[in-house]
Tab-separated table of C-alpha atoms in Angstrom:
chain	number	residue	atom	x	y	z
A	1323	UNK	CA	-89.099	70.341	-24.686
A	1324	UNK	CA	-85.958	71.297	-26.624
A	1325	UNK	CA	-84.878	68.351	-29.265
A	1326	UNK	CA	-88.376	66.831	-28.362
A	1327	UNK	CA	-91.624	66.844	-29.673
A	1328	UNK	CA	-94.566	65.391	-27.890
A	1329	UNK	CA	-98.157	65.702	-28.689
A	1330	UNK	CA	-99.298	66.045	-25.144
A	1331	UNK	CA	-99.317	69.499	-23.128
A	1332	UNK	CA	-100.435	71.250	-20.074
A	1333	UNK	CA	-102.100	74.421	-18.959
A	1334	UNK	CA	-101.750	75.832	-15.100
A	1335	UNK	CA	-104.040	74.069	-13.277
A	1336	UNK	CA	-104.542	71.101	-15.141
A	1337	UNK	CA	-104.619	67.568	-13.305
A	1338	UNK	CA	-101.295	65.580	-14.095
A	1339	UNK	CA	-102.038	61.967	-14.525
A	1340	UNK	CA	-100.455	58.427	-15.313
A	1341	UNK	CA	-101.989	58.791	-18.758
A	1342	UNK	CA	-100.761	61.855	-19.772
A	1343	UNK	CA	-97.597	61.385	-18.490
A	1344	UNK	CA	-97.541	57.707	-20.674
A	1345	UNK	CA	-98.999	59.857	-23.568
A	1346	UNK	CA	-95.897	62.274	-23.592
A	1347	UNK	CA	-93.305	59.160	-23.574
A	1348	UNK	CA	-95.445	57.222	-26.473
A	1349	UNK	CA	-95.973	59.697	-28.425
A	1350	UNK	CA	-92.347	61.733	-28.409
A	1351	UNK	CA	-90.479	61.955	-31.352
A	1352	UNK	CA	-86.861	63.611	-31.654
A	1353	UNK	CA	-86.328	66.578	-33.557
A	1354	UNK	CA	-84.548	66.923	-36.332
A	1355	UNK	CA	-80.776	67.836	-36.110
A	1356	UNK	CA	-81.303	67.062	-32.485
A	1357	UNK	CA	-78.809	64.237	-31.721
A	1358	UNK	CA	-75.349	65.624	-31.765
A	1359	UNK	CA	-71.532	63.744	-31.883
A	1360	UNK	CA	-71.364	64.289	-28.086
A	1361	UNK	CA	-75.214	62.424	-27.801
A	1362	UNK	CA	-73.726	59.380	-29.106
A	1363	UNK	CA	-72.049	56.846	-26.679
A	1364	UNK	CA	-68.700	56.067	-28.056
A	1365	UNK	CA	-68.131	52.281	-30.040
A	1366	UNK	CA	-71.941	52.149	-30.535
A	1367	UNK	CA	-72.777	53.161	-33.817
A	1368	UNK	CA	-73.005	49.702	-35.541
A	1369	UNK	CA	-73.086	48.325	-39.490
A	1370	UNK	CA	-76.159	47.291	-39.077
A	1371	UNK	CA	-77.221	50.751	-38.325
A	1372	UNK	CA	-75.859	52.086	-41.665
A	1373	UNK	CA	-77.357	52.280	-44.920
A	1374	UNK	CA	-75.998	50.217	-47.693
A	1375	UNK	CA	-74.811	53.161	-49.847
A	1376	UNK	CA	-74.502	55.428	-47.214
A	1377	UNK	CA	-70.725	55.613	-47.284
A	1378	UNK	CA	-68.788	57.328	-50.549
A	1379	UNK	CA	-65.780	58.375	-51.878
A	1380	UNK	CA	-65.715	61.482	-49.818
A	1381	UNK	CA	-66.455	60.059	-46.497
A	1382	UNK	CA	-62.945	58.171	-46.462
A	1383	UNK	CA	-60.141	59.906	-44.985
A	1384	UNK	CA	-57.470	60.106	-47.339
A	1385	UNK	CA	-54.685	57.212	-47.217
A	1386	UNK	CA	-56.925	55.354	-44.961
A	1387	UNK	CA	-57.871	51.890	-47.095
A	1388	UNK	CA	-54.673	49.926	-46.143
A	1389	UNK	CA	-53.559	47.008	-48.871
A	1390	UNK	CA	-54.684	44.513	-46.555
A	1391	UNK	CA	-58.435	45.578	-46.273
A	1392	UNK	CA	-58.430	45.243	-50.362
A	1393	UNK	CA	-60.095	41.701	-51.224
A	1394	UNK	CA	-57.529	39.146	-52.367
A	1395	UNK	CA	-55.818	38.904	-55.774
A	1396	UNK	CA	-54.638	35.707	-57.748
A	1397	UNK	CA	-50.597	35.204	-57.894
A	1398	UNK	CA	-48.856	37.483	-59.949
A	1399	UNK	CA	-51.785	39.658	-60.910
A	1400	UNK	CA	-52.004	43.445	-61.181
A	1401	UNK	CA	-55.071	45.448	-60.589
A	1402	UNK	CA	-56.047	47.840	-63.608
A	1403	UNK	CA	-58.456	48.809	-66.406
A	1404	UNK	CA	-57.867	46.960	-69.448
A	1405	UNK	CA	-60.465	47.812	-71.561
A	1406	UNK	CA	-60.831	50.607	-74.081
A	1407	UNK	CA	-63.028	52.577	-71.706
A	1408	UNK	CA	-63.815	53.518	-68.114
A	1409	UNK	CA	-64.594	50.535	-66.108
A	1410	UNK	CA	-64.105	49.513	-62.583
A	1411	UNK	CA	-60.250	47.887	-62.307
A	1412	UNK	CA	-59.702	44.269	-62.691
A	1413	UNK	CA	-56.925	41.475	-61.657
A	1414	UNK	CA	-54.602	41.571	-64.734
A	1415	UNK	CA	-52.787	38.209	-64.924
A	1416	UNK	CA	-48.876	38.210	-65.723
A	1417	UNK	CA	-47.315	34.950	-66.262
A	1418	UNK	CA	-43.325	34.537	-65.714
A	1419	UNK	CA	-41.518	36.440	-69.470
A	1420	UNK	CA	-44.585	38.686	-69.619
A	1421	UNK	CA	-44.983	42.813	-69.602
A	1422	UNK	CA	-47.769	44.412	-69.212
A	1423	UNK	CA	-47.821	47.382	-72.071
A	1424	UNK	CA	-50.893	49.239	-73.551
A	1425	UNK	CA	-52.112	48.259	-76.790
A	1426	UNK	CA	-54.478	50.803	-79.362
A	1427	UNK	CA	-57.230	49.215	-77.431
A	1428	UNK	CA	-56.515	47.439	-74.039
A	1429	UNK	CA	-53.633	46.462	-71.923
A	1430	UNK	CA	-51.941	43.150	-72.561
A	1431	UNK	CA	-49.538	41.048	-70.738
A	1432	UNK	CA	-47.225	40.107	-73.699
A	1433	UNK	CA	-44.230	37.946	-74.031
A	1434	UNK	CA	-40.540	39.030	-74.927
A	1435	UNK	CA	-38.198	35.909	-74.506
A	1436	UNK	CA	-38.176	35.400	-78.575
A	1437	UNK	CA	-35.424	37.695	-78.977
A	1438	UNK	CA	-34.889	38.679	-74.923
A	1439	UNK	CA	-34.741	36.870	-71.864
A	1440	UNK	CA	-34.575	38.034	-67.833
A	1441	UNK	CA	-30.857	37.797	-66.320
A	1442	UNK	CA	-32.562	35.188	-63.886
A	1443	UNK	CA	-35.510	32.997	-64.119
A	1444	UNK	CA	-36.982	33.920	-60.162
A	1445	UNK	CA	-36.803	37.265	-58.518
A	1446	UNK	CA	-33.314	37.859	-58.692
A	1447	UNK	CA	-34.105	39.355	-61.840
A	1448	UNK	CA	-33.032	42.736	-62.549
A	1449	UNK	CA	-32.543	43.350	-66.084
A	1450	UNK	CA	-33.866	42.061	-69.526
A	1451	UNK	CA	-31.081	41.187	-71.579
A	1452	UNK	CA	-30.803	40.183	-75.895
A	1453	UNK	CA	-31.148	36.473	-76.032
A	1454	UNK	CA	-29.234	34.346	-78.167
A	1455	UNK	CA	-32.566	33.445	-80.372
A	1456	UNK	CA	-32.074	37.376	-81.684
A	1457	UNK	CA	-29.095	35.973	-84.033
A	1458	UNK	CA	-29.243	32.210	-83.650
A	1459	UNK	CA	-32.644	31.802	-83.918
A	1460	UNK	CA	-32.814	33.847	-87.329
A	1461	UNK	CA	-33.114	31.845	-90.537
A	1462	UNK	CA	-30.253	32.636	-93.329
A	1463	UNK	CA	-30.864	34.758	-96.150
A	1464	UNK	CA	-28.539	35.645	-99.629
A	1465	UNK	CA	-27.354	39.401	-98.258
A	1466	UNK	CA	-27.810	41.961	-100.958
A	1467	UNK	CA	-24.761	44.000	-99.884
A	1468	UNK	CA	-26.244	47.316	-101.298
A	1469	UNK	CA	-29.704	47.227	-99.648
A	1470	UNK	CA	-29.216	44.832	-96.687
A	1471	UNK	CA	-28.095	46.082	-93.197
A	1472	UNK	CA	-26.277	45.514	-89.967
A	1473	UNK	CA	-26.861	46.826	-86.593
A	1474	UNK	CA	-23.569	49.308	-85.433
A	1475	UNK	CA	-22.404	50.631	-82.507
A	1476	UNK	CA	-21.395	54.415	-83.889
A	1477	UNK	CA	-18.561	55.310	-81.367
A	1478	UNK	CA	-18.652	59.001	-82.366
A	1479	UNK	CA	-22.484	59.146	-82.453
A	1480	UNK	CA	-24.595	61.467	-79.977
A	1481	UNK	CA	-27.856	59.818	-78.197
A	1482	UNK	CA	-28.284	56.283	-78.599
A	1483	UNK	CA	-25.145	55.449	-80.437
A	1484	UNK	CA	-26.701	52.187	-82.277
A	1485	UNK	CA	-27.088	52.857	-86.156
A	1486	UNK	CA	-27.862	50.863	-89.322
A	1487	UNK	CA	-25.463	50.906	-91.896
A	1488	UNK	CA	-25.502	48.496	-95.131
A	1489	UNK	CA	-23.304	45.496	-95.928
A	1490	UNK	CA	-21.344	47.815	-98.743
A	1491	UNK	CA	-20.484	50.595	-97.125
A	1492	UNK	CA	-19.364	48.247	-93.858
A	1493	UNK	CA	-16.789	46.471	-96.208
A	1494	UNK	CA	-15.531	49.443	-97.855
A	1495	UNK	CA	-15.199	51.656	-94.915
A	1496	UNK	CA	-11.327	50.451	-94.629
A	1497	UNK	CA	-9.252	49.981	-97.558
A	1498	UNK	CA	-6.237	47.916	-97.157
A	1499	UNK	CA	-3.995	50.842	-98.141
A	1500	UNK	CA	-1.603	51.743	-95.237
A	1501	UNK	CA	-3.541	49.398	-92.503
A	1502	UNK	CA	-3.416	45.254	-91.858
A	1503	UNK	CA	-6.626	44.463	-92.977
A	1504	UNK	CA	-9.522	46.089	-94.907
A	1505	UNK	CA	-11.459	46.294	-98.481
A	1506	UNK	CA	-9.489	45.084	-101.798
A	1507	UNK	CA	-10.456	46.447	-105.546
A	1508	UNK	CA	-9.806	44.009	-108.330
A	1509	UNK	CA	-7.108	45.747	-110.313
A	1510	UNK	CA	-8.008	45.711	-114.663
A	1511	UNK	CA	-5.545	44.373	-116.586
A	1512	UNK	CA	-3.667	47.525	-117.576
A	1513	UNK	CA	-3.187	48.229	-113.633
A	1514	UNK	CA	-2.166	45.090	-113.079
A	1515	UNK	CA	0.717	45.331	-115.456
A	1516	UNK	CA	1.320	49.106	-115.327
A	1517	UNK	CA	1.171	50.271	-111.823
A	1518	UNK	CA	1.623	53.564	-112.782
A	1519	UNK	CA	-1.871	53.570	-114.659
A	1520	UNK	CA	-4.065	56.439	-113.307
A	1521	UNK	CA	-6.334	55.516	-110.426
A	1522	UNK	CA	-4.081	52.873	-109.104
A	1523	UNK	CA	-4.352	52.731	-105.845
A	1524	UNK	CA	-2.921	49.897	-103.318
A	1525	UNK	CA	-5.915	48.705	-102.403
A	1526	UNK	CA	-5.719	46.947	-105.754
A	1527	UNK	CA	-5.011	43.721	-106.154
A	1528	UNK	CA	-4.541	41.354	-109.292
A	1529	UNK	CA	-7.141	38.417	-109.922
A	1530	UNK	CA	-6.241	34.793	-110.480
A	1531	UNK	CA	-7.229	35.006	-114.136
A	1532	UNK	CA	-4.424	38.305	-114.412
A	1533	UNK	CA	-1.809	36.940	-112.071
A	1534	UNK	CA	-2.107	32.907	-113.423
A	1535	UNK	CA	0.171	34.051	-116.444
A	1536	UNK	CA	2.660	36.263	-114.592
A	1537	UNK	CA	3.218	34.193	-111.909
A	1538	UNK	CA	5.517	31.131	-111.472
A	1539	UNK	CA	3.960	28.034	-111.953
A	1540	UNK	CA	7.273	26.227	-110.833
A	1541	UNK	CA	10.679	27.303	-109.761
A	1542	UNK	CA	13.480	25.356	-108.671
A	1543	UNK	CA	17.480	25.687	-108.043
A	1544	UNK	CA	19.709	21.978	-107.951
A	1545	UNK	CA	23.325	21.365	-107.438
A	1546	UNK	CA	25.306	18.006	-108.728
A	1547	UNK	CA	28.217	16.863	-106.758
A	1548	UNK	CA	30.610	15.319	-109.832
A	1549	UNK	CA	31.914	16.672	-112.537
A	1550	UNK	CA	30.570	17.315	-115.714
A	1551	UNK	CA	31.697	13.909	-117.364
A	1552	UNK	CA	31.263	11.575	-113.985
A	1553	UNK	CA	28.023	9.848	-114.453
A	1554	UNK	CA	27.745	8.840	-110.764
A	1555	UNK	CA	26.794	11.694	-108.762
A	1556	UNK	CA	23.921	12.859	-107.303
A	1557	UNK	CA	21.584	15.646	-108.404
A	1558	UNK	CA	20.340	17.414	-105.202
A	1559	UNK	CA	17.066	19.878	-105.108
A	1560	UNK	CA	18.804	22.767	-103.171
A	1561	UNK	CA	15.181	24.831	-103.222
A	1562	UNK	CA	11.717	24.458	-105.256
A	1563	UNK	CA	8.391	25.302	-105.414
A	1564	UNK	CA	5.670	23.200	-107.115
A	1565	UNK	CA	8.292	20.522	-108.652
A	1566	UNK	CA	9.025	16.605	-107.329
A	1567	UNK	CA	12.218	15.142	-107.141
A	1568	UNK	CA	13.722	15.264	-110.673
A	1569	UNK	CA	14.753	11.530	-112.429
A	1570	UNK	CA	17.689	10.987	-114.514
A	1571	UNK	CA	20.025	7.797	-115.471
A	1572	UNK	CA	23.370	10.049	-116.710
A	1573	UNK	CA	25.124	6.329	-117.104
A	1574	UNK	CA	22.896	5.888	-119.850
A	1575	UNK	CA	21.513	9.274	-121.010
A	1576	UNK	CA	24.448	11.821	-119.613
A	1577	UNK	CA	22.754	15.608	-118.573
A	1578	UNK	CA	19.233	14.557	-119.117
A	1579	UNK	CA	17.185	15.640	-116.412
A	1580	UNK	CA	13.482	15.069	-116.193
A	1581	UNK	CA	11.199	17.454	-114.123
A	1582	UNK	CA	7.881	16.682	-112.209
A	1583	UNK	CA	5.094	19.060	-111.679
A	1584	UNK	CA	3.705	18.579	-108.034
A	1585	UNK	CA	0.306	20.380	-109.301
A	1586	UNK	CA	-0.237	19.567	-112.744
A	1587	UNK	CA	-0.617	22.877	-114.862
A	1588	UNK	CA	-4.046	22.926	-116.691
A	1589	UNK	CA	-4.989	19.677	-119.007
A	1590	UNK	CA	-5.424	22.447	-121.784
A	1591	UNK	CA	-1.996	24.106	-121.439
A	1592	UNK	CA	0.473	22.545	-124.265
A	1593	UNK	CA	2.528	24.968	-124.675
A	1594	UNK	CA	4.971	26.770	-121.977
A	1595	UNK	CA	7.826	28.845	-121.108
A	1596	UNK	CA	10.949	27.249	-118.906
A	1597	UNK	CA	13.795	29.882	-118.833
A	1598	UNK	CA	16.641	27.825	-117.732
A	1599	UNK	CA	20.328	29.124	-116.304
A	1600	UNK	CA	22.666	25.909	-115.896
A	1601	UNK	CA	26.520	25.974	-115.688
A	1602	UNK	CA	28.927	22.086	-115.428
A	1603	UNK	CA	31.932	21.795	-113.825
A	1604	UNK	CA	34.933	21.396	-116.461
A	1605	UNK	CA	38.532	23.260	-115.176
A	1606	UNK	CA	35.860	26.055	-113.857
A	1607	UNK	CA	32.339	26.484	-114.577
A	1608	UNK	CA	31.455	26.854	-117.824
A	1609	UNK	CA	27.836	27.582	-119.494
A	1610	UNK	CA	25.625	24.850	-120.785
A	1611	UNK	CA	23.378	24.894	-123.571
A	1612	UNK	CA	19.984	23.419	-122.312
A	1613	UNK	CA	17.543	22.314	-124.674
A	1614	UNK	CA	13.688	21.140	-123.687
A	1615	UNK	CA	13.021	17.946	-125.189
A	1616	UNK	CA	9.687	17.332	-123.803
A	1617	UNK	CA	6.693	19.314	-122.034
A	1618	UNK	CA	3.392	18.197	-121.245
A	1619	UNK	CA	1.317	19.865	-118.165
A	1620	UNK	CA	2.931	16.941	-115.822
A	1621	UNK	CA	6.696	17.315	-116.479
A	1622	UNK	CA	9.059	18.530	-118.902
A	1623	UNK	CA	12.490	16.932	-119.720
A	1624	UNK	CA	15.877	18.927	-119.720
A	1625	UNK	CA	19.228	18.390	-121.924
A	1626	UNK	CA	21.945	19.773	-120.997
A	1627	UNK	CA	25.294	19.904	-123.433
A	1628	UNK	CA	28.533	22.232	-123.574
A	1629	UNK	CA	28.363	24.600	-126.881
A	1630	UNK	CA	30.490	21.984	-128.885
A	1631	UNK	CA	27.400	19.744	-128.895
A	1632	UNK	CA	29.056	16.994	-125.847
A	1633	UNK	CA	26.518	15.866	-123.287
A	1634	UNK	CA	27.365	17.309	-119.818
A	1635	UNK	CA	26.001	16.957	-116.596
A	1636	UNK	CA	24.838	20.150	-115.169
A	1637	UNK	CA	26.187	21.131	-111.653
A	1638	UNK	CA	24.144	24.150	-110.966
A	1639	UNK	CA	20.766	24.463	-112.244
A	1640	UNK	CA	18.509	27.509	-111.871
A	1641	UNK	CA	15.173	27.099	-113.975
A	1642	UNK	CA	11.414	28.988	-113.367
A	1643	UNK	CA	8.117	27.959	-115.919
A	1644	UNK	CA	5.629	30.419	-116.365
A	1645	UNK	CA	2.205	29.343	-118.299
């Protein structure tokens, strides 16, 4: 019997009976590679029919395990193998600021808002942008201009345009020679003086110490309304720098003038130059002789005569102190 096997038979002639014919049912067995696809009623194969085991990797059509037949994962996991080795995958957890980047040895969810932070906190976010922790959250430090650096964008650079370059060469990149701003060179003394000193260049510039003896330390220019001999006028300060109202009394000292210094010059200067121009008002102007009578860093005191030795009262007064 084809795709049967029974262990009862017949020969012509021999009697057919209810026990042989109950023989051939109990006893039939199917053959092997007997039941085929089109044997099988449709819908009826079951699980429990299967083997545990009995279904691998190569009995799954391609693209057929949907997302939904997967079992379920935590909140913001990922699946993957984060071990050093081959393993089955696992649910990676990644809290809110995390990535997810491979280490030497494993793959780690780390955190970047130290020096970045997400342009939204939910999931608008698109981008990861510098946070202001990357400067502000920075401690201070005494910059060694030579060795120190700063992060530049380089304009004229190819590739990623962002280069280091140190404090030094970022100050002295622009000398203040023909632009509005840029790097200064203290001047020596020789340049200072002579500007035609080789190497001078007009980027330099005098110190304090150089320029506190060629400068002015005070300047001023006065006019007095009277004439030379009328003690009641009134000494005006046309212009000044550095100097207070002057103080005189001509009705009892005529053309003495006393000057006040609005910064005091150094408690060590005693000694300085006033150049001083005056004329007084006779028939026309006329020159006066002007004599210092005192100086001490706060003020100095001014007479003023005519050549012959008379007291007269200045009415133009141009005078400049350098110390």
């Amino acid at each position: 019997m084809a795709g049967l096997t029974t262990t009862q038979s017949f020969s012509d002639g021999d009697t057919v009976t209810a026990a042989k014919l109950n023989n051939i049912v109990s006893n039939c067995s199917i053959d092997d590679d007997a039941i085929t696809t089109v044997k099988i009623l449709n819908a009826n194969v079951t699980l429990a029919k299967m083997a545990t085991g009995s279904v691998d990797t190569g009995q799954l059509v391609a693209d057929s395990v949907e997302n939904s037949k997967l079992n379920d994962m935590a909140a913001k996991t990922v699946k993957a193998n984060a071990t050093n080795a081959g393993a089955n995958p696992t649910d990676v957890a990644v809290a809110a600021n995390k990535l997810l980047v491979g280490t030497s040895d494993s793959i780690n969810a780390v955190g970047f808002t130290t020096d970045l932070e997400l342009d939204a906190a939910d999931s608008a976010a698109a981008d990861i942008r510098v946070a202001d922790a990357l400067i502000n959250g920075k401690s201070t430090t005494t910059v060694v201009p030579a060795n120190d650096t700063v992060l530049v964008y380089d304009a004229d650079g190819a590739g990623n345009k962002l280069r280091k370059a140190t404090v030094t060469n970022m100050m002295q990149t622009l000398p203040a020679l023909t632009t509005t701003s840029g790097v200064v060179r203290l001047a020596t003394q020789e340049r200072a003086i002579d500007p035609s000193t080789s190497g001078t260049v007009d980027a330099d510039v005098i110190t304090v110490n150089q320029s506190g003896s060629m400068l002015a330390k005070a300047w001023a220019k006065l006019s007095y309304n009277k004439g030379s001999t009328d003690d009641s006028g009134t000494l005006t300060v046309d212009a000044s720098f550095n100097l207070d109202a002057p103080t005189y009394a001509f009705a009892s000292n005529r053309g003495l003038v006393t000057f006040p210094i609005t910064t005091d010059l150094d408690a060590s200067v005693t000694d300085y130059c006033i150049i001083v121009n005056a004329t007084y008002l006779d028939t026309n102007q006329k020159t006066c002789a002007c004599e210092v009578t005192v100086d001490t860093n706060s003020s100095f005191t001014v007479q003023f005569r005519d050549y012959a030795g008379g007291l007269r009262n200045a009415s133009r007064i141009n005078l400049v102190i350098f110390a």
